[in-house]
Amino acid sequence: MTDTEYNSEELIELVAEFAEIPGHLSEDDDRWVVPRLSAADYDRTGLTRGRTWWDPRIDNGDAMQLAVRLGIDTYTAHISLSGKRTVSAGKVDGPGLGVECLSKSTGDNLAAMRRAIFGTAVKMAQEASS
């Protein structure tokens, strides 16, 4: 997935709707805007209380929530002597089985993990909608 694709409005909307995150796409930027929810709805959805946006591409907590919500497993593998890592996220059981996304770290291993989780969610959503 290219950076342009990764940052597209269409993909954040696709993933948010697939993961059943309440809200809508912002008119000002490509973030998913979360409406004000009741305390029970925050508990039910697992969203951060009081926060007005959701974006697993830039927020570690949102990425982990997405992984848990969709049953995405993550793995980290060292592949070079320089300490660079390849992060893999994928579905090993249930719907979406066999979907996987690799992301090579350029030094920010958490960004690589978010990218792998989001990429896997994109593939799962695309597979479900076809």
XYZ file of N, CA, C and O in Angstrom:
520
model
N 0.853 -1.166 0.000
C 0.000 0.000 0.000
C 0.905 1.238 0.000
O 1.787 1.359 0.829
N 0.660 2.124 -0.925
C 1.463 3.343 -1.019
C 1.017 4.338 0.054
O -0.074 4.206 0.623
N 1.869 5.361 0.313
C 1.505 6.385 1.296
C 0.224 7.111 0.902
O -0.604 7.436 1.743
N 0.056 7.356 -0.394
C -1.150 8.035 -0.871
C -2.382 7.190 -0.586
O -3.398 7.693 -0.097
N -2.301 5.904 -0.872
C -3.425 5.014 -0.588
C -3.680 4.929 0.914
O -4.821 4.982 1.364
N -2.603 4.785 1.684
C -2.700 4.643 3.139
C -3.409 5.840 3.764
O -4.163 5.702 4.712
N -3.167 7.023 3.230
C -3.734 8.251 3.790
C -5.038 8.685 3.137
O -5.522 9.780 3.387
N -5.631 7.845 2.316
C -6.830 8.261 1.593
C -8.069 8.292 2.492
O -8.212 7.503 3.419
N -8.940 9.227 2.182
C -10.214 9.354 2.895
C -11.071 8.113 2.712
O -11.757 7.680 3.633
N -11.015 7.553 1.510
C -11.862 6.394 1.215
C -11.521 5.209 2.114
O -12.408 4.482 2.566
N -10.221 5.020 2.398
C -9.834 3.855 3.198
C -10.184 4.016 4.665
O -10.610 3.056 5.302
N -10.019 5.214 5.227
C -10.395 5.392 6.633
C -11.907 5.223 6.785
O -12.387 4.615 7.744
N -12.663 5.690 5.798
C -14.119 5.515 5.835
C -14.487 4.031 5.704
O -15.340 3.527 6.447
N -13.843 3.329 4.779
C -14.098 1.905 4.578
C -13.831 1.120 5.859
O -14.658 0.310 6.294
N -12.696 1.361 6.483
C -12.315 0.622 7.688
C -13.220 0.984 8.867
O -13.662 0.096 9.603
N -13.509 2.263 9.049
C -14.367 2.679 10.165
C -15.748 2.045 10.048
O -16.294 1.549 11.044
N -16.306 2.061 8.861
C -17.630 1.464 8.674
C -17.579 -0.049 8.847
O -18.469 -0.641 9.454
N -16.521 -0.688 8.341
C -16.372 -2.134 8.482
C -16.242 -2.518 9.957
O -16.809 -3.511 10.395
N -15.516 -1.721 10.724
C -15.303 -2.002 12.145
C -16.439 -1.476 13.021
O -16.387 -1.594 14.241
N -17.451 -0.888 12.373
C -18.627 -0.362 13.065
C -18.269 0.701 14.104
O -18.769 0.707 15.226
N -17.395 1.623 13.693
C -17.044 2.768 14.529
C -18.047 3.869 14.205
O -18.147 4.296 13.053
N -18.823 4.332 15.187
C -19.824 5.364 14.895
C -19.157 6.667 14.469
O -18.080 7.013 14.948
N -19.771 7.370 13.530
C -19.244 8.660 13.121
C -19.335 8.891 11.631
O -20.101 8.232 10.933
N -18.515 9.829 11.162
C -18.499 10.181 9.747
C -17.143 10.782 9.393
O -16.384 11.197 10.279
N -16.863 10.865 8.109
C -15.626 11.449 7.634
C -15.679 12.962 7.794
O -16.670 13.590 7.450
N -14.608 13.545 8.314
C -14.524 14.993 8.491
C -14.520 15.687 7.138
O -13.951 15.186 6.177
N -15.124 16.842 7.081
C -15.097 17.637 5.846
C -13.782 18.396 5.708
O -13.401 18.793 4.614
N -13.075 18.610 6.829
C -11.853 19.404 6.826
C -10.586 18.595 6.571
O -9.618 19.102 6.026
N -10.550 17.374 7.027
C -9.376 16.525 6.828
C -9.856 15.091 6.667
O -11.034 14.841 6.519
N -8.936 14.150 6.700
C -9.331 12.766 6.446
C -9.467 11.954 7.735
O -9.226 10.765 7.755
N -9.893 12.587 8.805
C -10.119 11.876 10.065
C -11.575 11.436 10.172
O -12.463 12.031 9.589
N -11.763 10.401 10.957
C -13.097 9.906 11.256
C -13.583 10.644 12.505
O -12.955 10.588 13.555
N -14.681 11.379 12.384
C -15.226 12.168 13.481
C -16.215 11.309 14.262
O -17.141 10.740 13.689
N -15.990 11.225 15.572
C -16.846 10.421 16.442
C -17.853 11.351 17.109
O -17.474 12.373 17.676
N -19.148 11.007 17.049
C -20.149 11.862 17.697
C -20.050 11.749 19.219
O -19.427 10.827 19.735
N -20.676 12.689 19.915
C -20.739 12.586 21.378
C -21.564 11.349 21.704
O -22.668 11.171 21.183
N -21.029 10.507 22.563
C -21.693 9.258 22.912
C -22.047 9.251 24.388
O -21.444 9.968 25.188
N -22.996 8.423 24.742
C -23.317 8.232 26.153
C -22.199 7.400 26.787
O -21.411 6.757 26.093
N -22.131 7.392 28.104
C -21.117 6.598 28.809
C -21.241 5.124 28.434
O -20.240 4.437 28.223
N -22.467 4.646 28.316
C -22.687 3.242 27.952
C -22.167 2.950 26.543
O -21.594 1.886 26.297
N -22.364 3.897 25.615
C -21.884 3.699 24.246
C -20.359 3.730 24.172
O -19.754 3.005 23.394
N -19.715 4.585 24.990
C -18.251 4.566 25.036
C -17.764 3.207 25.530
O -16.835 2.630 24.987
N -18.428 2.686 26.565
C -18.053 1.371 27.089
C -18.286 0.278 26.058
O -17.453 -0.606 25.878
N -19.411 0.348 25.353
C -19.756 -0.671 24.365
C -18.804 -0.661 23.184
O -18.392 -1.697 22.683
N -18.421 0.525 22.718
C -17.584 0.628 21.526
C -16.093 0.550 21.840
O -15.290 0.249 20.966
N -15.716 0.862 23.094
C -14.304 0.875 23.442
C -13.576 2.132 23.001
O -12.356 2.216 23.098
N -14.312 3.119 22.502
C -13.685 4.364 22.055
C -13.231 5.186 23.259
O -13.755 5.047 24.355
N -12.253 6.050 23.043
C -11.733 6.904 24.098
C -12.771 7.949 24.478
O -13.224 8.705 23.615
N -13.119 7.989 25.739
C -14.149 8.930 26.218
C -13.760 10.373 25.946
O -12.639 10.774 26.216
N -14.692 11.118 25.370
C -14.510 12.539 25.163
C -13.705 12.924 23.928
O -13.673 14.085 23.556
N -13.059 11.966 23.297
C -12.288 12.320 22.112
C -13.217 12.390 20.910
O -14.125 11.581 20.777
N -12.991 13.347 20.033
C -13.912 13.597 18.925
C -13.472 12.966 17.616
O -14.115 13.172 16.594
N -12.375 12.228 17.600
C -11.915 11.611 16.358
C -11.356 10.218 16.638
O -11.031 9.873 17.774
N -11.243 9.418 15.570
C -10.693 8.065 15.631
C -9.836 7.885 14.393
O -10.289 8.137 13.277
N -8.578 7.485 14.566
C -7.686 7.291 13.419
C -6.568 6.307 13.761
O -5.552 6.680 14.342
N -6.740 5.033 13.401
C -5.727 4.022 13.724
C -4.437 4.177 12.918
O -3.453 3.508 13.200
N -4.434 5.064 11.942
C -3.217 5.296 11.164
C -2.204 6.120 11.936
O -1.003 6.037 11.673
N -2.682 6.919 12.912
C -1.764 7.791 13.655
C -1.822 7.585 15.163
O -0.976 8.110 15.881
N -2.780 6.838 15.661
C -2.941 6.657 17.102
C -2.766 5.183 17.477
O -3.503 4.320 16.981
N -1.794 4.914 18.357
C -1.514 3.533 18.755
C -2.713 2.861 19.410
O -3.005 1.700 19.135
N -3.411 3.591 20.282
C -4.575 3.021 20.961
C -5.685 2.654 19.988
O -6.296 1.590 20.104
N -5.933 3.524 19.018
C -6.958 3.233 18.011
C -6.562 2.028 17.160
O -7.407 1.208 16.801
N -5.280 1.912 16.853
C -4.810 0.771 16.058
C -4.983 -0.535 16.835
O -5.456 -1.540 16.285
N -4.627 -0.522 18.123
C -4.788 -1.739 18.920
C -6.259 -2.082 19.104
O -6.645 -3.244 19.057
N -7.100 -1.060 19.296
C -8.531 -1.292 19.413
C -9.069 -1.932 18.135
O -9.875 -2.857 18.173
N -8.603 -1.439 16.987
C -9.029 -1.993 15.705
C -8.591 -3.449 15.586
O -9.362 -4.308 15.149
N -7.356 -3.743 15.986
C -6.849 -5.122 15.924
C -7.699 -6.051 16.791
O -8.079 -7.147 16.349
N -8.017 -5.614 17.991
C -8.829 -6.442 18.890
C -10.244 -6.597 18.336
O -10.799 -7.696 18.299
N -10.813 -5.496 17.890
C -12.188 -5.495 17.381
C -12.360 -6.452 16.201
O -13.373 -7.137 16.082
N -11.342 -6.510 15.314
C -11.438 -7.352 14.112
C -10.714 -8.689 14.256
O -10.688 -9.479 13.313
N -10.103 -8.936 15.400
C -9.404 -10.200 15.613
C -8.124 -10.308 14.800
O -7.754 -11.384 14.343
N -7.415 -9.197 14.646
C -6.175 -9.170 13.880
C -5.005 -9.485 14.807
O -4.873 -8.890 15.874
N -4.175 -10.429 14.411
C -2.973 -10.780 15.159
C -1.788 -10.022 14.586
O -1.729 -9.759 13.384
N -0.811 -9.691 15.438
C 0.368 -8.969 14.974
C 1.634 -9.730 15.350
O 1.677 -10.437 16.357
N 2.652 -9.567 14.522
C 3.931 -10.240 14.718
C 5.048 -9.270 14.348
O 4.891 -8.464 13.445
N 6.154 -9.367 15.036
C 7.318 -8.561 14.691
C 8.483 -9.508 14.444
O 8.717 -10.421 15.229
N 9.214 -9.288 13.366
C 10.363 -10.135 13.043
C 11.568 -9.261 12.726
O 11.459 -8.306 11.966
N 12.710 -9.586 13.325
C 13.955 -8.903 12.974
C 14.453 -9.508 11.669
O 14.541 -10.720 11.548
N 14.769 -8.667 10.696
C 15.230 -9.228 9.430
C 16.573 -8.677 8.978
O 17.054 -9.048 7.938
N 17.166 -7.782 9.772
C 18.462 -7.264 9.353
C 19.335 -6.979 10.559
O 18.851 -6.834 11.678
N 20.612 -6.893 10.335
C 21.555 -6.601 11.400
C 21.456 -5.159 11.863
O 21.915 -4.818 12.948
N 20.845 -4.292 11.070
C 20.725 -2.885 11.429
C 19.613 -2.641 12.454
O 19.440 -1.532 12.920
N 18.877 -3.676 12.797
C 17.798 -3.517 13.770
C 16.461 -3.171 13.151
O 15.473 -3.024 13.847
N 16.406 -3.044 11.839
C 15.128 -2.770 11.171
C 14.239 -3.996 11.319
O 14.702 -5.125 11.312
N 12.970 -3.763 11.417
C 12.027 -4.855 11.623
C 10.983 -4.889 10.522
O 10.685 -3.876 9.920
N 10.433 -6.044 10.341
C 9.244 -6.172 9.509
C 8.106 -6.554 10.444
O 8.230 -7.485 11.230
N 7.034 -5.818 10.367
C 5.871 -6.083 11.192
C 4.806 -6.691 10.294
O 4.595 -6.238 9.173
N 4.168 -7.719 10.789
C 3.115 -8.379 10.036
C 1.860 -8.393 10.884
O 1.914 -8.628 12.090
N 0.745 -8.130 10.261
C -0.544 -8.250 10.937
C -1.414 -9.105 10.042
O -1.339 -9.021 8.817
N -2.200 -9.950 10.633
C -3.047 -10.800 9.817
C -4.126 -11.478 10.621
O -4.157 -11.411 11.842
N -5.004 -12.121 9.917
C -6.128 -12.831 10.491
C -5.806 -14.313 10.400
O -5.613 -14.842 9.317
N -5.689 -14.986 11.544
C -5.338 -16.399 11.519
C -6.505 -17.315 11.851
O -6.381 -18.522 11.809
N -7.654 -16.724 12.173
C -8.815 -17.536 12.517
C -10.085 -16.746 12.223
O -10.105 -15.531 12.371
N -11.119 -17.413 11.796
C -12.401 -16.767 11.582
C -12.498 -16.054 10.245
O -11.684 -16.262 9.353
N -13.511 -15.145 10.112
C -13.702 -14.413 8.861
C -12.458 -13.610 8.495
O -11.814 -13.027 9.354
N -12.117 -13.624 7.240
C -10.923 -12.913 6.789
C -9.662 -13.736 6.934
O -8.560 -13.226 6.762
N -9.801 -15.016 7.248
C -8.656 -15.900 7.438
C -7.686 -15.793 6.269
O -8.085 -15.815 5.115
N -6.418 -15.649 6.564
C -5.389 -15.612 5.535
C -5.065 -14.227 5.021
O -4.145 -14.062 4.244
N -5.800 -13.209 5.455
C -5.507 -11.836 5.045
C -4.298 -11.374 5.847
O -4.230 -11.570 7.052
N -3.316 -10.787 5.163
C -2.109 -10.351 5.863
C -1.550 -9.103 5.216
O -1.711 -8.878 4.028
N -0.879 -8.285 6.009
C -0.236 -7.087 5.515
C 1.123 -6.953 6.190
O 1.225 -7.073 7.405
N 2.164 -6.732 5.405
C 3.510 -6.529 5.935
C 3.845 -5.051 5.897
O 3.448 -4.343 4.981
N 4.601 -4.602 6.877
C 5.048 -3.217 6.907
C 6.478 -3.182 7.405
O 6.770 -3.692 8.488
N 7.383 -2.608 6.629
C 8.783 -2.510 7.042
C 8.991 -1.239 7.842
O 8.541 -0.173 7.459
N 9.674 -1.379 8.964
C 9.949 -0.240 9.822
C 11.104 0.579 9.262
O 12.087 0.035 8.785
N 10.960 1.877 9.333
C 12.052 2.772 8.959
C 12.616 3.410 10.221
O 13.191 4.486 10.171
N 12.441 2.739 11.338
C 12.922 3.246 12.609
C 11.814 3.471 13.613
O 12.051 3.498 14.816
N 10.596 3.654 13.159
C 9.444 3.830 14.042
C 8.625 2.545 14.004
O 7.762 2.356 13.145
N 8.935 1.644 14.940
C 8.281 0.341 14.935
C 6.785 0.428 15.222
O 6.006 -0.378 14.721
N 6.361 1.410 16.026
C 4.932 1.565 16.299
C 4.178 2.010 15.050
O 3.062 1.556 14.793
N 4.802 2.880 14.255
C 4.168 3.298 12.997
C 4.039 2.101 12.062
O 3.029 1.949 11.374
N 5.050 1.249 12.037
C 4.990 0.050 11.194
C 3.867 -0.869 11.658
O 3.149 -1.451 10.843
N 3.689 -0.984 12.977
C 2.610 -1.819 13.509
C 1.245 -1.228 13.137
O 0.351 -1.952 12.712
N 1.085 0.087 13.296
C -0.195 0.717 12.917
C -0.480 0.490 11.436
O -1.603 0.179 11.042
N 0.544 0.643 10.607
C 0.387 0.465 9.159
C -0.033 -0.977 8.828
O -0.917 -1.203 8.001
N 0.574 -1.945 9.491
C 0.231 -3.350 9.239
C -1.200 -3.657 9.682
O -1.948 -4.345 8.980
N -1.597 -3.148 10.839
C -2.964 -3.377 11.327
C -3.977 -2.718 10.398
O -4.962 -3.344 9.990
N -3.734 -1.459 10.051
C -4.668 -0.748 9.174
C -4.733 -1.412 7.799
O -5.817 -1.595 7.244
N -3.588 -1.810 7.261
C -3.561 -2.480 5.956
C -4.337 -3.785 5.965
O -5.045 -4.116 5.011
N -4.219 -4.540 7.061
C -4.981 -5.782 7.184
C -6.473 -5.489 7.260
O -7.287 -6.162 6.620
N -6.848 -4.466 8.024
C -8.262 -4.088 8.131
C -8.807 -3.660 6.775
O -9.940 -4.003 6.417
N -8.018 -2.935 6.002
C -8.431 -2.522 4.653
C -8.701 -3.760 3.806
O -9.744 -3.867 3.148
N -7.772 -4.696 3.822
C -7.933 -5.920 3.014
C -9.170 -6.709 3.456
O -9.899 -7.237 2.621
N -9.393 -6.790 4.772
C -10.573 -7.507 5.276
C -11.852 -6.819 4.812
O -12.797 -7.488 4.381
N -11.885 -5.488 4.899
C -13.078 -4.735 4.502
C -13.330 -4.874 3.007
O -14.469 -5.039 2.570
N -12.261 -4.808 2.218
C -12.405 -4.949 0.766
C -12.897 -6.342 0.409
O -13.749 -6.504 -0.467
N -12.370 -7.350 1.093
C -12.790 -8.725 0.843
C -14.258 -8.926 1.205
O -15.013 -9.583 0.493
N -14.678 -8.322 2.313
C -16.067 -8.448 2.763
C -17.050 -7.741 1.839
O -18.200 -8.138 1.717
N -16.580 -6.658 1.193
C -17.493 -5.894 0.339
C -17.521 -6.396 -1.111
O -18.308 -5.916 -1.903
N -16.674 -7.366 -1.411
C -16.674 -7.871 -2.816
C -17.543 -9.091 -2.986
O -18.051 -9.659 -2.110
